[in-house]
């Protein structure tokens, strides 16, 4: 294009020089100009036609042809190109079944809000049956991401630019490096600048110039980047001929010291990570066990249906989501009180209907509540089908808090950890400060005395059981975000819950908290060493030995009441 | 709540009535051919097996509309082994001796099949087993209509290795017989292809494992060594959702580290939030999304039978579809439902599958199948990205394990053995 233009200019220049000599040259010149104007017009028209046809080419069934169409489309300069390809990438590009045109449509519950892809004109609501998605495979998706990243380097939004740089870093082709070099100087944002420098430094490591390599290794020291570690390690390894990949001894030495420095940091990150994993597993255990700590710990009832209370909570979340399909986040928050009420009421019903006739007969209680748990499972199976139900995770709970390549915390775990602490604090306050709490403590310490003091122990029992079950329901809401919502949800957690309560000391909420976190961290420390299966076994054996030594758990109940 | 309770109450009364009616007809109509259905309707496995029971009822219903078999009506005898492995054996015995069924369609997990095996061999019954499994077995009395490892796992590895350029491998599975055996075969296969031991990571987790944080972090670390990495997952149903969720949350996309699963199908996906799964893969011999007229008709029939237009179809359903129709053809060919005659007639029977090929029953009691690899889409369906050009014949004894390499299975004369050593020319005393 540019060459063509200068060629034309040179031609014009030549003609101008020859003007005095050739009389009719002006005529030729004029002709030239008009034909140029004409070609401009046709070019614009052609581009437009190209754009439309390239767009329609996306519809092709064959994936390789679709890939070709994407390549064609990205070459065409059009303000809509990026918007359309972005939509394609996230799965919002559709074909209109009625007329075969392409649409950008967004799912809004029952319908899709659609607009013409080519022009952006809205065409209102469409049903799912009216449109057909333009699908992508992994290969197309990564190819498209790469192509888009090259365009996005020039956009305003720093987050998008950063993402684009990272995408290009994953696949550093010559073209991409060239592009990054060209934007490196004009980039204002510091973190992006750093990222680009890192990629360029990594690129320099394979340079044939020793000094360039040296400078690159030096600059890598500060970066906590995975790619940097890999490259440095590669430098120190020997190839198949027994030669070091990096021929220069001095550079190897520096690379080694850089690696040692980075790895020291990595050790710290790894420890932080393990502790976080342990805490978040502990949070789930505490949530699952804390309801049991009340019913089993305070009332002394072995409630085998405790897991099913969690299951009911999880299903409540599912039902809430069905009621409000367009407000997933809100429905999740509203599920918390709803699950509490549902599970609490079922708990009270179980207590009034069955358990109150069985106080003081632990074996019968155990069997009866086991029966209840089977009954609840089968009920759920016949209402909701035996299949797992899909509970959608709201956006704010997916993804992770990125700190660096080696350290990131997943949001759902952070929220569950915080949620667990909140529930624990609330429960503690209820037991300490409310009338119910006072009565519960009184009854659990000495039932007969409490009765003599005029406390309606029957009512307190029912309320306590309801409270424990309700908290289990709340735990179910949290579990619905990390595991399956199905009839067997409760079974997976019941053994763990008992383990936590027994280990922590029956009747002590603080014990439950500490024991939950301890078991979580122990599990996560052991898991990488021993494997998931063995880690569980080791923890179990440890608990058995511990209970042998201290039958009342970590924090035994003290006082005369506890002796009996 | 009250309504629901009343509804379930009514349905249970109704089902009791229907059950009694069933007994009545069973007594009055002696002239039927009975077909046993041995799938768990309660317990852990109900999640997968209930669908297969419904599929069988649909197929039997359809056959009866066509006039039955050998001039008699077919009658389904449904029992519930309740995901309890020893109960599978008991119920199988009951079906054969008490109900006198001609054949049984059933089982899902390998352990349930292994528990039925001695019973079915002792009583010389017939069992059609519709699920992909680890191989290393071939019984005279069992027809394996699901995939053997060479019809699912090996082609998937080939695809990843040749088309995706995968160099490092994570073999992740649930800790039981199917993943352990499959991974043993895969490991041997990878090594035969020149993959280094340090480029293979094997990981097992307990059933229903739900806390995947450290394992996913480990996989991520393993996969970040600069070589293209893929996860080959034999993780069992329930543990999958937390696994994929964790993958998504830790920022591992299918473009970086794809996961190819052997136990995740349309049915399992219908209970998952598919957002974090898009782009991950599965290898099967059938996808609901495969566009053939036969498949469209099958899906339509399924929707009409279940009265639910959202119900999905899956691979084991197709296996039952093929198995049942092959059995019908074999009975017609033999002219009787006698077990020995049908066993003989079965070998060589051909029946068109739903994806455009023709399945054939091989002498080793396995069938020929096409292999598809699909990427998960956000609507819970698969988009086929690769498929075999021809049908792959099921191989009972893997050629990649040294101990089973010389062993073949051939239930035709003169070998007539499920465990025949081609080197020593001996049939092992073991029946299967």
PDB file of N, CA, C and O in Angstrom, chain A residues 447-485:
ATOM      1  N   UNK A 447     -30.132 -30.437  83.555  1.00  0.00           N
ATOM      2  CA  UNK A 447     -31.508 -30.426  83.065  1.00  0.00           C
ATOM      3  C   UNK A 447     -32.527 -30.292  84.206  1.00  0.00           C
ATOM      4  O   UNK A 447     -33.417 -29.441  84.169  1.00  0.00           O
ATOM      5  N   UNK A 448     -32.370 -31.107  85.229  1.00  0.00           N
ATOM      6  CA  UNK A 448     -33.369 -31.117  86.305  1.00  0.00           C
ATOM      7  C   UNK A 448     -33.405 -29.792  87.046  1.00  0.00           C
ATOM      8  O   UNK A 448     -34.476 -29.268  87.348  1.00  0.00           O
ATOM      9  N   UNK A 449     -32.221 -29.268  87.306  1.00  0.00           N
ATOM     10  CA  UNK A 449     -32.157 -27.998  88.007  1.00  0.00           C
ATOM     11  C   UNK A 449     -32.823 -26.904  87.181  1.00  0.00           C
ATOM     12  O   UNK A 449     -33.584 -26.091  87.695  1.00  0.00           O
ATOM     13  N   UNK A 450     -32.527 -26.919  85.879  1.00  0.00           N
ATOM     14  CA  UNK A 450     -33.101 -25.904  85.010  1.00  0.00           C
ATOM     15  C   UNK A 450     -34.623 -26.011  85.025  1.00  0.00           C
ATOM     16  O   UNK A 450     -35.336 -25.007  85.082  1.00  0.00           O
ATOM     17  N   UNK A 451     -35.111 -27.227  84.993  1.00  0.00           N
ATOM     18  CA  UNK A 451     -36.553 -27.453  85.012  1.00  0.00           C
ATOM     19  C   UNK A 451     -37.140 -26.881  86.300  1.00  0.00           C
ATOM     20  O   UNK A 451     -38.158 -26.208  86.297  1.00  0.00           O
ATOM     21  N   UNK A 452     -36.447 -27.150  87.384  1.00  0.00           N
ATOM     22  CA  UNK A 452     -36.906 -26.673  88.680  1.00  0.00           C
ATOM     23  C   UNK A 452     -36.951 -25.157  88.732  1.00  0.00           C
ATOM     24  O   UNK A 452     -37.762 -24.566  89.435  1.00  0.00           O
ATOM     25  N   UNK A 453     -36.075 -24.516  87.967  1.00  0.00           N
ATOM     26  CA  UNK A 453     -36.043 -23.069  87.942  1.00  0.00           C
ATOM     27  C   UNK A 453     -37.100 -22.495  87.003  1.00  0.00           C
ATOM     28  O   UNK A 453     -37.156 -21.298  86.760  1.00  0.00           O
ATOM     29  N   UNK A 454     -37.889 -23.359  86.408  1.00  0.00           N
ATOM     30  CA  UNK A 454     -38.986 -22.874  85.585  1.00  0.00           C
ATOM     31  C   UNK A 454     -38.642 -22.693  84.125  1.00  0.00           C
ATOM     32  O   UNK A 454     -39.345 -22.001  83.399  1.00  0.00           O
ATOM     33  N   UNK A 455     -37.566 -23.302  83.690  1.00  0.00           N
ATOM     34  CA  UNK A 455     -37.243 -23.209  82.256  1.00  0.00           C
ATOM     35  C   UNK A 455     -37.993 -24.318  81.524  1.00  0.00           C
ATOM     36  O   UNK A 455     -37.908 -25.478  81.918  1.00  0.00           O
ATOM     37  N   UNK A 456     -38.732 -23.940  80.470  1.00  0.00           N
ATOM     38  CA  UNK A 456     -39.471 -24.976  79.730  1.00  0.00           C
ATOM     39  C   UNK A 456     -38.501 -25.816  78.908  1.00  0.00           C
ATOM     40  O   UNK A 456     -38.199 -25.488  77.768  1.00  0.00           O
ATOM     41  N   UNK A 457     -37.990 -26.887  79.490  1.00  0.00           N
ATOM     42  CA  UNK A 457     -36.919 -27.635  78.818  1.00  0.00           C
ATOM     43  C   UNK A 457     -37.370 -28.214  77.479  1.00  0.00           C
ATOM     44  O   UNK A 457     -36.580 -28.310  76.554  1.00  0.00           O
ATOM     45  N   UNK A 458     -38.637 -28.603  77.376  1.00  0.00           N
ATOM     46  CA  UNK A 458     -39.145 -29.142  76.113  1.00  0.00           C
ATOM     47  C   UNK A 458     -38.947 -28.147  74.978  1.00  0.00           C
ATOM     48  O   UNK A 458     -38.443 -28.463  73.917  1.00  0.00           O
ATOM     49  N   UNK A 459     -39.406 -26.925  75.281  1.00  0.00           N
ATOM     50  CA  UNK A 459     -39.324 -25.882  74.264  1.00  0.00           C
ATOM     51  C   UNK A 459     -37.857 -25.574  73.941  1.00  0.00           C
ATOM     52  O   UNK A 459     -37.500 -25.396  72.774  1.00  0.00           O
ATOM     53  N   UNK A 460     -37.034 -25.527  74.974  1.00  0.00           N
ATOM     54  CA  UNK A 460     -35.621 -25.219  74.752  1.00  0.00           C
ATOM     55  C   UNK A 460     -34.974 -26.291  73.891  1.00  0.00           C
ATOM     56  O   UNK A 460     -34.216 -25.993  72.964  1.00  0.00           O
ATOM     57  N   UNK A 461     -35.316 -27.564  74.157  1.00  0.00           N
ATOM     58  CA  UNK A 461     -34.769 -28.650  73.342  1.00  0.00           C
ATOM     59  C   UNK A 461     -35.118 -28.449  71.874  1.00  0.00           C
ATOM     60  O   UNK A 461     -34.267 -28.548  70.993  1.00  0.00           O
ATOM     61  N   UNK A 462     -36.392 -28.165  71.634  1.00  0.00           N
ATOM     62  CA  UNK A 462     -36.831 -27.992  70.245  1.00  0.00           C
ATOM     63  C   UNK A 462     -36.098 -26.830  69.596  1.00  0.00           C
ATOM     64  O   UNK A 462     -35.630 -26.921  68.459  1.00  0.00           O
ATOM     65  N   UNK A 463     -35.993 -25.715  70.328  1.00  0.00           N
ATOM     66  CA  UNK A 463     -35.342 -24.533  69.760  1.00  0.00           C
ATOM     67  C   UNK A 463     -33.856 -24.800  69.493  1.00  0.00           C
ATOM     68  O   UNK A 463     -33.320 -24.387  68.470  1.00  0.00           O
ATOM     69  N   UNK A 464     -33.218 -25.503  70.441  1.00  0.00           N
ATOM     70  CA  UNK A 464     -31.800 -25.799  70.255  1.00  0.00           C
ATOM     71  C   UNK A 464     -31.591 -26.659  69.016  1.00  0.00           C
ATOM     72  O   UNK A 464     -30.704 -26.412  68.204  1.00  0.00           O
ATOM     73  N   UNK A 465     -32.432 -27.665  68.906  1.00  0.00           N
ATOM     74  CA  UNK A 465     -32.299 -28.548  67.764  1.00  0.00           C
ATOM     75  C   UNK A 465     -32.552 -27.781  66.465  1.00  0.00           C
ATOM     76  O   UNK A 465     -31.848 -27.956  65.461  1.00  0.00           O
ATOM     77  N   UNK A 466     -33.551 -26.908  66.520  1.00  0.00           N
ATOM     78  CA  UNK A 466     -33.841 -26.070  65.353  1.00  0.00           C
ATOM     79  C   UNK A 466     -32.656 -25.187  65.003  1.00  0.00           C
ATOM     80  O   UNK A 466     -32.290 -25.048  63.830  1.00  0.00           O
ATOM     81  N   UNK A 467     -32.036 -24.606  66.028  1.00  0.00           N
ATOM     82  CA  UNK A 467     -30.887 -23.723  65.799  1.00  0.00           C
ATOM     83  C   UNK A 467     -29.739 -24.502  65.158  1.00  0.00           C
ATOM     84  O   UNK A 467     -29.168 -24.084  64.134  1.00  0.00           O
ATOM     85  N   UNK A 468     -29.436 -25.668  65.705  1.00  0.00           N
ATOM     86  CA  UNK A 468     -28.353 -26.496  65.159  1.00  0.00           C
ATOM     87  C   UNK A 468     -28.631 -26.884  63.720  1.00  0.00           C
ATOM     88  O   UNK A 468     -27.760 -26.780  62.847  1.00  0.00           O
ATOM     89  N   UNK A 469     -29.869 -27.290  63.454  1.00  0.00           N
ATOM     90  CA  UNK A 469     -30.227 -27.694  62.100  1.00  0.00           C
ATOM     91  C   UNK A 469     -30.174 -26.505  61.148  1.00  0.00           C
ATOM     92  O   UNK A 469     -29.718 -26.622  60.015  1.00  0.00           O
ATOM     93  N   UNK A 470     -30.659 -25.361  61.645  1.00  0.00           N
ATOM     94  CA  UNK A 470     -30.645 -24.151  60.804  1.00  0.00           C
ATOM     95  C   UNK A 470     -29.233 -23.771  60.409  1.00  0.00           C
ATOM     96  O   UNK A 470     -28.967 -23.425  59.247  1.00  0.00           O
ATOM     97  N   UNK A 471     -28.311 -23.861  61.354  1.00  0.00           N
ATOM     98  CA  UNK A 471     -26.916 -23.541  61.041  1.00  0.00           C
ATOM     99  C   UNK A 471     -26.373 -24.531  60.016  1.00  0.00           C
ATOM    100  O   UNK A 471     -25.637 -24.158  59.096  1.00  0.00           O
ATOM    101  N   UNK A 472     -26.781 -25.799  60.140  1.00  0.00           N
ATOM    102  CA  UNK A 472     -26.372 -26.790  59.138  1.00  0.00           C
ATOM    103  C   UNK A 472     -26.911 -26.384  57.767  1.00  0.00           C
ATOM    104  O   UNK A 472     -26.235 -26.516  56.746  1.00  0.00           O
ATOM    105  N   UNK A 473     -28.132 -25.861  57.750  1.00  0.00           N
ATOM    106  CA  UNK A 473     -28.713 -25.385  56.489  1.00  0.00           C
ATOM    107  C   UNK A 473     -27.872 -24.286  55.879  1.00  0.00           C
ATOM    108  O   UNK A 473     -27.613 -24.267  54.672  1.00  0.00           O
ATOM    109  N   UNK A 474     -27.424 -23.359  56.721  1.00  0.00           N
ATOM    110  CA  UNK A 474     -26.560 -22.276  56.242  1.00  0.00           C
ATOM    111  C   UNK A 474     -25.259 -22.852  55.666  1.00  0.00           C
ATOM    112  O   UNK A 474     -24.783 -22.412  54.617  1.00  0.00           O
ATOM    113  N   UNK A 475     -24.728 -23.873  56.361  1.00  0.00           N
ATOM    114  CA  UNK A 475     -23.513 -24.512  55.836  1.00  0.00           C
ATOM    115  C   UNK A 475     -23.778 -25.072  54.452  1.00  0.00           C
ATOM    116  O   UNK A 475     -22.921 -25.027  53.566  1.00  0.00           O
ATOM    117  N   UNK A 476     -25.006 -25.584  54.264  1.00  0.00           N
ATOM    118  CA  UNK A 476     -25.376 -26.128  52.957  1.00  0.00           C
ATOM    119  C   UNK A 476     -25.299 -25.088  51.860  1.00  0.00           C
ATOM    120  O   UNK A 476     -24.900 -25.385  50.737  1.00  0.00           O
ATOM    121  N   UNK A 477     -25.681 -23.847  52.182  1.00  0.00           N
ATOM    122  CA  UNK A 477     -25.589 -22.768  51.186  1.00  0.00           C
ATOM    123  C   UNK A 477     -24.136 -22.600  50.750  1.00  0.00           C
ATOM    124  O   UNK A 477     -23.836 -22.486  49.553  1.00  0.00           O
ATOM    125  N   UNK A 478     -23.235 -22.613  51.728  1.00  0.00           N
ATOM    126  CA  UNK A 478     -21.817 -22.458  51.389  1.00  0.00           C
ATOM    127  C   UNK A 478     -21.325 -23.651  50.578  1.00  0.00           C
ATOM    128  O   UNK A 478     -20.607 -23.495  49.590  1.00  0.00           O
ATOM    129  N   UNK A 479     -21.761 -24.848  50.985  1.00  0.00           N
ATOM    130  CA  UNK A 479     -21.305 -26.048  50.277  1.00  0.00           C
ATOM    131  C   UNK A 479     -21.780 -26.069  48.832  1.00  0.00           C
ATOM    132  O   UNK A 479     -21.104 -26.576  47.948  1.00  0.00           O
ATOM    133  N   UNK A 480     -22.974 -25.503  48.588  1.00  0.00           N
ATOM    134  CA  UNK A 480     -23.502 -25.511  47.225  1.00  0.00           C
ATOM    135  C   UNK A 480     -22.566 -24.770  46.278  1.00  0.00           C
ATOM    136  O   UNK A 480     -22.610 -24.963  45.074  1.00  0.00           O
ATOM    137  N   UNK A 481     -21.712 -23.931  46.821  1.00  0.00           N
ATOM    138  CA  UNK A 481     -20.793 -23.176  45.974  1.00  0.00           C
ATOM    139  C   UNK A 481     -19.516 -23.928  45.660  1.00  0.00           C
ATOM    140  O   UNK A 481     -18.768 -23.538  44.774  1.00  0.00           O
ATOM    141  N   UNK A 482     -19.234 -24.977  46.404  1.00  0.00           N
ATOM    142  CA  UNK A 482     -17.968 -25.658  46.131  1.00  0.00           C
ATOM    143  C   UNK A 482     -18.144 -27.118  45.758  1.00  0.00           C
ATOM    144  O   UNK A 482     -17.221 -27.742  45.286  1.00  0.00           O
ATOM    145  N   UNK A 483     -19.317 -27.672  45.948  1.00  0.00           N
ATOM    146  CA  UNK A 483     -19.447 -29.091  45.642  1.00  0.00           C
ATOM    147  C   UNK A 483     -20.783 -29.376  44.974  1.00  0.00           C
ATOM    148  O   UNK A 483     -21.507 -28.462  44.618  1.00  0.00           O
ATOM    149  N   UNK A 484     -21.091 -30.643  44.775  1.00  0.00           N
ATOM    150  CA  UNK A 484     -22.321 -31.037  44.085  1.00  0.00           C
ATOM    151  C   UNK A 484     -23.527 -30.799  44.945  1.00  0.00           C
ATOM    152  O   UNK A 484     -23.487 -31.054  46.139  1.00  0.00           O
ATOM    153  N   UNK A 485     -24.619 -30.383  44.312  1.00  0.00           N
ATOM    154  CA  UNK A 485     -25.871 -30.359  45.033  1.00  0.00           C
ATOM    155  C   UNK A 485     -26.644 -31.585  44.581  1.00  0.00           C
ATOM    156  O   UNK A 485     -27.193 -31.624  43.487  1.00  0.00           O
TER     157      UNK A 485
END
